[in-house]
Coordinates of C-alpha atoms and ligand atoms in Angstrom, one line a residue:
X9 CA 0.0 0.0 0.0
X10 CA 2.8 2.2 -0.7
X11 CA 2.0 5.7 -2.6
X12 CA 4.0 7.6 -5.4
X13 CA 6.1 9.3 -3.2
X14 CA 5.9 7.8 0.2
X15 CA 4.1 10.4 1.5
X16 CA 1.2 10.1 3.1
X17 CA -2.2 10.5 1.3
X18 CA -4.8 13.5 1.0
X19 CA -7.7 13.8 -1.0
X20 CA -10.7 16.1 -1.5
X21 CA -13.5 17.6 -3.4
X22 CA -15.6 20.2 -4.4
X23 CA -19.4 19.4 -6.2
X24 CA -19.0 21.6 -9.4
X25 CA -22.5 23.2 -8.9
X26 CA -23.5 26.8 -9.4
X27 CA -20.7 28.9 -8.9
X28 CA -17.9 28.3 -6.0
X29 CA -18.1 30.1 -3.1
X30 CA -15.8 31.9 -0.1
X31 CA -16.8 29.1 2.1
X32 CA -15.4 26.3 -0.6
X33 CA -12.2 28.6 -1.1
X34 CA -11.6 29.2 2.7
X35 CA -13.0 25.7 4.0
X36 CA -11.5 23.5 1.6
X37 CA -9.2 25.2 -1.6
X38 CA -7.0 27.4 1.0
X39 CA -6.2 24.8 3.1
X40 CA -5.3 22.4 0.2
X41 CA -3.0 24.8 -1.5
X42 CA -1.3 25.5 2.0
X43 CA -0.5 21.5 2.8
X44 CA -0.4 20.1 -0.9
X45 CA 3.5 19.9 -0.5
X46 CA 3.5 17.9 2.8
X47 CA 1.4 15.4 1.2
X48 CA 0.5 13.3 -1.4
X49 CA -2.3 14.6 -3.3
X50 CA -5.5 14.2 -5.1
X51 CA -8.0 17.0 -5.8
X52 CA -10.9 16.4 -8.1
X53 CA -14.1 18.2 -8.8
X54 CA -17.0 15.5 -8.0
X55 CA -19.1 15.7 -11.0
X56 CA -21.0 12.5 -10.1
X57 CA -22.2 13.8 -7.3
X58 CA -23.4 16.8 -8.8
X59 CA -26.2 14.3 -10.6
X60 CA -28.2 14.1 -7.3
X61 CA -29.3 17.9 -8.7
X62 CA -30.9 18.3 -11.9
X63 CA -28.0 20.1 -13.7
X64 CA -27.7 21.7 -17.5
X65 CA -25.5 19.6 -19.2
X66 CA -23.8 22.3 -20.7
X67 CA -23.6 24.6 -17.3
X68 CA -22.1 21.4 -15.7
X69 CA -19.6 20.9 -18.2
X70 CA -18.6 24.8 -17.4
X71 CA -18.4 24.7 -13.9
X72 CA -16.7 21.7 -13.6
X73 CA -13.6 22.9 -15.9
X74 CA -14.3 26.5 -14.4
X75 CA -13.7 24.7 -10.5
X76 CA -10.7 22.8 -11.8
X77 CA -9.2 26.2 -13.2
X78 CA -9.9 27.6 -10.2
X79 CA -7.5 25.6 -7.8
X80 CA -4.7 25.4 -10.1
X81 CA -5.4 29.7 -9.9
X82 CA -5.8 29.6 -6.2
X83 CA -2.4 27.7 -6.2
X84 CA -2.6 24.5 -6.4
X85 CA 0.0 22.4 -8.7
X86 CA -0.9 20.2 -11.1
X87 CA 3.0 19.1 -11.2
X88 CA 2.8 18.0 -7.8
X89 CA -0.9 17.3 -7.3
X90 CA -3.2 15.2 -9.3
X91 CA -5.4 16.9 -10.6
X92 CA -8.9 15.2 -12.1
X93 CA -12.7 14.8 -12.8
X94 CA -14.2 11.7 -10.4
X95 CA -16.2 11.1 -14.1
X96 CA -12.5 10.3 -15.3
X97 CA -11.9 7.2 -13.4
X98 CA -14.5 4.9 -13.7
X99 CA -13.2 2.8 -10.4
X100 CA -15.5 5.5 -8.0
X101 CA -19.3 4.2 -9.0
X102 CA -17.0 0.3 -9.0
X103 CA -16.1 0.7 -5.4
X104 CA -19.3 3.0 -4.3
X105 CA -21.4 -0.4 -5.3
X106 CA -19.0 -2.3 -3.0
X107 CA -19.5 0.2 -0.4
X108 CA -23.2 0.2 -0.9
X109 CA -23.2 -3.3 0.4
X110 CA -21.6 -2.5 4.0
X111 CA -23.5 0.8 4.4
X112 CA -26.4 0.3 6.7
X113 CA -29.6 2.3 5.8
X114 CA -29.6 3.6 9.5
X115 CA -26.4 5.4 9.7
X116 CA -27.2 6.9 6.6
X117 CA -30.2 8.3 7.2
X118 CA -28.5 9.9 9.8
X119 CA -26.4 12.0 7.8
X120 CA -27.2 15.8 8.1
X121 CA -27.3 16.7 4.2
X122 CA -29.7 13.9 3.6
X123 CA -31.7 15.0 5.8
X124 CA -31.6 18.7 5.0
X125 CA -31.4 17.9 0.8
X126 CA -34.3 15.3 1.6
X127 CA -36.8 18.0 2.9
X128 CA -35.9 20.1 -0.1
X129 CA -36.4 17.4 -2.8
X130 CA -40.0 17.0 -2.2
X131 CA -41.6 13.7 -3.1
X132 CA -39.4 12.8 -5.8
X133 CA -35.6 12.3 -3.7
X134 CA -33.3 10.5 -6.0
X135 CA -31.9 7.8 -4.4
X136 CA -28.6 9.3 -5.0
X137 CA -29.4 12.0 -2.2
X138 CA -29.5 8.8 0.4
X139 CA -26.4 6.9 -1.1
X140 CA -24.0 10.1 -1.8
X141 CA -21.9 9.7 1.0
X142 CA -21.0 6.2 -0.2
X143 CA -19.7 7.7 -3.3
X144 CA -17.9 9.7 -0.7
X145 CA -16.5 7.0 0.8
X146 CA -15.4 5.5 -2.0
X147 CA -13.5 8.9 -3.6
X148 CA -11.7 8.5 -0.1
X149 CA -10.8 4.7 0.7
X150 CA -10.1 4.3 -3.4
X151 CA -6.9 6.6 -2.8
X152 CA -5.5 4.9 0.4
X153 CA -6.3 8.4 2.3
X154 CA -4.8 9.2 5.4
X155 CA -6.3 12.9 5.5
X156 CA -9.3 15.1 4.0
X157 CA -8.7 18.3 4.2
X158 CA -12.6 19.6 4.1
X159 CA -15.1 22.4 6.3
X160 CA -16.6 21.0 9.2
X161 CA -19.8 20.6 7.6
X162 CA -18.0 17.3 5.8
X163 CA -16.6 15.7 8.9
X164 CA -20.4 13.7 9.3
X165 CA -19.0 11.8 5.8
X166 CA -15.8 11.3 6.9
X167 CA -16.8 9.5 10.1
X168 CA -19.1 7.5 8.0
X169 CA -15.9 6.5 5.9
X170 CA -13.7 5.4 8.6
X171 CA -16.9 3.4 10.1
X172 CA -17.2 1.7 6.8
X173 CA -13.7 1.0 6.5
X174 CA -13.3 -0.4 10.1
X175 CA -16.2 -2.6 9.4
X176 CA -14.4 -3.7 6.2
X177 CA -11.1 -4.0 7.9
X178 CA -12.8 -6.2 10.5
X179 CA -14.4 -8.6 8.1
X180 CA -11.4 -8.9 5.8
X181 CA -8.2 -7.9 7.2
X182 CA -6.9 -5.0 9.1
X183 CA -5.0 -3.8 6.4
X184 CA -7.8 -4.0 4.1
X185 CA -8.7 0.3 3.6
X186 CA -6.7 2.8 5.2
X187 CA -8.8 4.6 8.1
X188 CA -8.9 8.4 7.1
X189 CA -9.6 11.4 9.1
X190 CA -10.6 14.9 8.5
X191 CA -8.2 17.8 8.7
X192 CA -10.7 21.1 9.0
X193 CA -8.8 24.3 8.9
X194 CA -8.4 26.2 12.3
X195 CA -10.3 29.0 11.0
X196 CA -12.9 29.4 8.5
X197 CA -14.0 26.0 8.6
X198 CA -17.7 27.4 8.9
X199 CA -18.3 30.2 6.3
X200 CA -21.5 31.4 7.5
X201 CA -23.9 33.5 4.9
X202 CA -23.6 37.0 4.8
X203 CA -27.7 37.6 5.2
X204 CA -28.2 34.8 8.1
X205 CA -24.8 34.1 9.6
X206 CA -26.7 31.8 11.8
X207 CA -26.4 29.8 8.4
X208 CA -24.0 28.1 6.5
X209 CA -22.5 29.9 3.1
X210 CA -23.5 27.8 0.6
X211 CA -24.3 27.3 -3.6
X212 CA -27.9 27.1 -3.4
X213 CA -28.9 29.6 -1.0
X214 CA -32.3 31.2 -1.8
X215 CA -31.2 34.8 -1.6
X216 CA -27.6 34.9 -3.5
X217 CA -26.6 37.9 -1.8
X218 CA -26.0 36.1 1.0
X219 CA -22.8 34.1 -0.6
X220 CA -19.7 35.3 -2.5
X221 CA -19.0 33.7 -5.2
X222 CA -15.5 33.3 -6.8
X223 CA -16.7 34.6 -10.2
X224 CA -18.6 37.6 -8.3
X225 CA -17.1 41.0 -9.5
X226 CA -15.9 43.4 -6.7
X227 CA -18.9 45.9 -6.9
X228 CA -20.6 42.9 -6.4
X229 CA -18.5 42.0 -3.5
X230 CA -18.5 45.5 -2.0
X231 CA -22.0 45.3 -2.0
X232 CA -22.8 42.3 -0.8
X233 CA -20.6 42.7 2.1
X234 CA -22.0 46.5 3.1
X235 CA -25.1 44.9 3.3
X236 CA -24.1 41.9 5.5
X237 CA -26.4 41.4 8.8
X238 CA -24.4 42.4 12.2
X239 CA -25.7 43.2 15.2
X240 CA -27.4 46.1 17.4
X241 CA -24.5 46.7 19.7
X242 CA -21.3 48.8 18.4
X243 CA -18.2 46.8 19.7
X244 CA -16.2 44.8 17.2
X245 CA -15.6 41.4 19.0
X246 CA -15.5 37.9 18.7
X247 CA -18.6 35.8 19.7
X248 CA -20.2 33.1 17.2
X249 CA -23.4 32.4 19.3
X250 CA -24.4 36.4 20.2
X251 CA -22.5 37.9 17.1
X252 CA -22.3 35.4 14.6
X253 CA -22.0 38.1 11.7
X254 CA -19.3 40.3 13.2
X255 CA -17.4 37.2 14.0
X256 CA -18.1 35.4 10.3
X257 CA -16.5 38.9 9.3
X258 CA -13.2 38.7 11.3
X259 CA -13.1 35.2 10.7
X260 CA -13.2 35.7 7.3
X261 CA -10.3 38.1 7.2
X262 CA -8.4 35.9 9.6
X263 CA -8.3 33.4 7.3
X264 CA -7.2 35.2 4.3
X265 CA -4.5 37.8 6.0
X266 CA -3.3 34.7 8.6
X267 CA -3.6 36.7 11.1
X268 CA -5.2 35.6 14.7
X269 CA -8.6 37.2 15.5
X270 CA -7.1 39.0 18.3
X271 CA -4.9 40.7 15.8
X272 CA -7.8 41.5 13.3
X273 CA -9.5 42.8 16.3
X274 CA -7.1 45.1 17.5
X275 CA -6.8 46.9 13.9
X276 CA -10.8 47.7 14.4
X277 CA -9.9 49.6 17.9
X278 CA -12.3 52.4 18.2
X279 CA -13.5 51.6 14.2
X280 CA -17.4 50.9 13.3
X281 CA -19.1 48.2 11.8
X282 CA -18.7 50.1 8.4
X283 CA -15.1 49.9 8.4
X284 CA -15.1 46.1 9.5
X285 CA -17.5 45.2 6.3
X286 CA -15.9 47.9 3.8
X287 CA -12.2 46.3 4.5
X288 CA -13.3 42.6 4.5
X289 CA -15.1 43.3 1.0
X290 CA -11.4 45.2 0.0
X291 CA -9.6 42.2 1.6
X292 CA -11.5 39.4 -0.2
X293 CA -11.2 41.2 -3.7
X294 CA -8.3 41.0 -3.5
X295 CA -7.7 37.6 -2.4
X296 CA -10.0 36.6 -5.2
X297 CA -9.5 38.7 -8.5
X298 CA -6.6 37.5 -9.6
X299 CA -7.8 33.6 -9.3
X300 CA -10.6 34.5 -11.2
X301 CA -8.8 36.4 -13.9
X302 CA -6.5 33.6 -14.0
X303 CA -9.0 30.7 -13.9
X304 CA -11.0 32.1 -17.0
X305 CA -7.8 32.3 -18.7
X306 CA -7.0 28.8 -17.8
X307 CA -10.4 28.2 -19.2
X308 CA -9.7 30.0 -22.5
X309 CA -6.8 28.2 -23.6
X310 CA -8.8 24.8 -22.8
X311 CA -5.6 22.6 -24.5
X312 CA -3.5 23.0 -21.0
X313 CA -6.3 22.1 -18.8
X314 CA -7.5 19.4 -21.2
X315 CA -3.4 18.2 -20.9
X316 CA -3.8 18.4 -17.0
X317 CA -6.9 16.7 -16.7
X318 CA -5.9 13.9 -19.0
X319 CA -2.5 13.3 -16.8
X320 CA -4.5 13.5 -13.7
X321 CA -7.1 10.6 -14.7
X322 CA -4.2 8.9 -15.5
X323 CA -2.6 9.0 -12.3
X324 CA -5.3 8.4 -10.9
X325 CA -6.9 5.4 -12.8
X326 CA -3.6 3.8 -12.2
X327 CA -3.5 4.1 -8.4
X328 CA -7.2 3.4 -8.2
X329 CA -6.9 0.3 -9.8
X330 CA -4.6 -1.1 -7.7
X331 CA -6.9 -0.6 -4.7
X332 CA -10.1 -2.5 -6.7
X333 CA -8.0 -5.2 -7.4
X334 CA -6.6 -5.5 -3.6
X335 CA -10.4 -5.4 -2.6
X336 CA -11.7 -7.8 -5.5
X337 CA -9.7 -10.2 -4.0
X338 CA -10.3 -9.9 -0.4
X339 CA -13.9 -10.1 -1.0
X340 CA -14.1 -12.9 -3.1
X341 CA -14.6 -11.7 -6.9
X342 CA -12.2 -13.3 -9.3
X343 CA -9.6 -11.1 -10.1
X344 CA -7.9 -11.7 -13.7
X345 CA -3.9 -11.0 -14.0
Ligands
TYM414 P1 -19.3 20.6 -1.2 O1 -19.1 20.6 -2.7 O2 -20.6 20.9 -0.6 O3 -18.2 21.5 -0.5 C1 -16.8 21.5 -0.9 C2 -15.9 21.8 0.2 O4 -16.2 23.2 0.7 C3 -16.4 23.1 2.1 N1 -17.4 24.1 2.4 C4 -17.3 25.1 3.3 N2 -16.3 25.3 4.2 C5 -16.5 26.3 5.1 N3 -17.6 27.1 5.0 C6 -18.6 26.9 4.2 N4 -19.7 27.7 4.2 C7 -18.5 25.8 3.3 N5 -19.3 25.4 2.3 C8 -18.6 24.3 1.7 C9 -16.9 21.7 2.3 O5 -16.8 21.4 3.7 C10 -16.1 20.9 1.4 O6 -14.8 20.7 2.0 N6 -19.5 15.7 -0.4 C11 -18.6 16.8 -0.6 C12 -17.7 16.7 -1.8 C13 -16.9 15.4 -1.8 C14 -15.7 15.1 -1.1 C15 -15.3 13.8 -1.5 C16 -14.9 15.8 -0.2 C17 -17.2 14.3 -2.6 N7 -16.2 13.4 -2.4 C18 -14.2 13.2 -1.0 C19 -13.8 15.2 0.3 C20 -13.4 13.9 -0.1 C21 -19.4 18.0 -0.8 O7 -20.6 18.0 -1.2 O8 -18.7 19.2 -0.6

């Protein structure tokens, strides 16, 4: 179970939907790009989970190269990192049917985005909705993963995986899947919505104003921020539960400039609420215009991102591979030389 380099193993995703937002760039892409050299690593946009939407064909397509365009903008390298679409290596939906076989309906009908994408569905929930994080599970275990660098709101899937794989491990050997955990960024790993902040940011919210999105333009970004709920007090402090959109604001800026929240605080000494939202809107445009400016180019030229993406399904067919045919024959299928 050795990897290319000996390193250890991360992998992650992000469900080319809609357009990205500052909670996928601060929860997940930020955190890649700053611990892609200490690892071994696999980044992929999930298009296949995507399906449990309705999605334009052609709009999918976009987004999915636009996402991938986006991390190599935001920093991540495809010399270093494979790169690829989960579509690309048909060994995902293999090991997801595998999976689906040691999954128990109870645990995942416990799962919180079920539940919550459930409600939304209506009458008509694809079955997909209840078997996603099996998919999940598979992305992860198919990799030998020892870490997946996601927001918090992931870590429920996670410890679905490493259930999974212990139960497999049990059954057919301890050395059978390697048991993965979640690395969630110290800060940030909650982007709340600029509107609610007692919400997560997120794709699909009903009122868009509520998210930044990577592709927004900075007028857009300005305003949305100036308009961002607060509270009725004055003080600029740091308290989730009675000031959850001051504190989505500093936390925001903490995790762009690096900088503690103490030390974001202490800039705002004797500053208003204005200030705080006017600088985090001048602090996040500029964090994010020149990966959009580079992303669209990346999508322009098409030829190097087509080059990328056909190296990375390569890699990552090839690793893959290996792990179905370790698990073919621990579980009894025939396996062919
Ligand atoms: P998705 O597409 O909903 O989100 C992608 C990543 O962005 C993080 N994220 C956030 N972080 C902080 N604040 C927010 N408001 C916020 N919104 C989203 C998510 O935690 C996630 O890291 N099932 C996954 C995709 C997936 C995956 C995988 C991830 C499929 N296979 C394998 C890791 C490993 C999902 O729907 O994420």
């Amino acid at each position: 179970m050795t990897s290319r380099v000996d390193k250890k193993v991360i992998l992650s995703g992000i469900q080319p939907t809609n357009k990205l937002t500052l909670g996928n760039y601060l929860g997940a892409i930020k955190n890649w790009v700053r611990i892609q050299n200490d690892y071994d690593a696999y980044f992929m946009a999930v298009d296949q989970h995507a399906m449990t939407a309705r999605q334009d064909p052609i709009e999918l397509r976009k987004n999915t190269l636009f996402s991938i365009a986006c991390y190599i903008a935001a920093g991540i390298d495809p010399e270093r990192c494979v790169l690829f679409v989960q579509s690309h290596v048909h060994q995902h939906s293999q090991l997801a049917w595998t999976l689906n076989c040691f999954g128990y309906m109870g645990e995942l009908s416990r799962m919180i985005q079920y539940k919550e994408k459930s409600a939304k569905s209506g009458t008509n929930i694809p079955v997909g909705i209840f078997t996603y994080p099996l998919l999940m599970a598979a992305d992860i275990l198919l990799y030998d993963t020892h870490l997946v660098p996601v927001g918090e709101d992931q870590t429920q899937h996670v410890e679905l995986t490493r259930d999974i794989a212990e139960r497999m491990n049990g059954l057919y050997g301890p050395d059978t899947f390697v048991i993965p955990k979640a690395h969630i960024p110290k800060v940030a790993a909650r982007v709340m919505d600029l509107l609610t902040p007692t919400s997560k940011m997120s794709k699909s919210a009903v009122n868009e104003n509520g998210s930044i999105f990577i592709s927004d333009t900075p007028a857009d970004i300005e305003k949305k921020f100036k308009r961002a709920t607060t509270d009725s007090e004055t003080t600029i402090r740091f308290d989730s539960e009675t000031k959850p959109g001051v504190s989505n604001l500093l936390s925001i800026q903490s995790a762009i400039t690096s900088e503690s929240i103490a030390e974001v605080i202490a800039r705002y000494d004797g500053k208003q609420y204005g200030h705080l939202k006017l600088e985090t809107a001048q602090i996040v445009i500029k964090e994010l215009s020149p990966i959009q400016k580079r992303a669209q180019e990346l999508v322009d030229e098409r030829t190097e991102l087509n080059r990328i993406l056909r190296i990375g399904a390569e890699k990552a067919q090839a690793h893959a591979e290996r792990t179905i045919k370790r698990i073919h024959e621990r579980i009894g299928y025939v396996v062919l030389d």
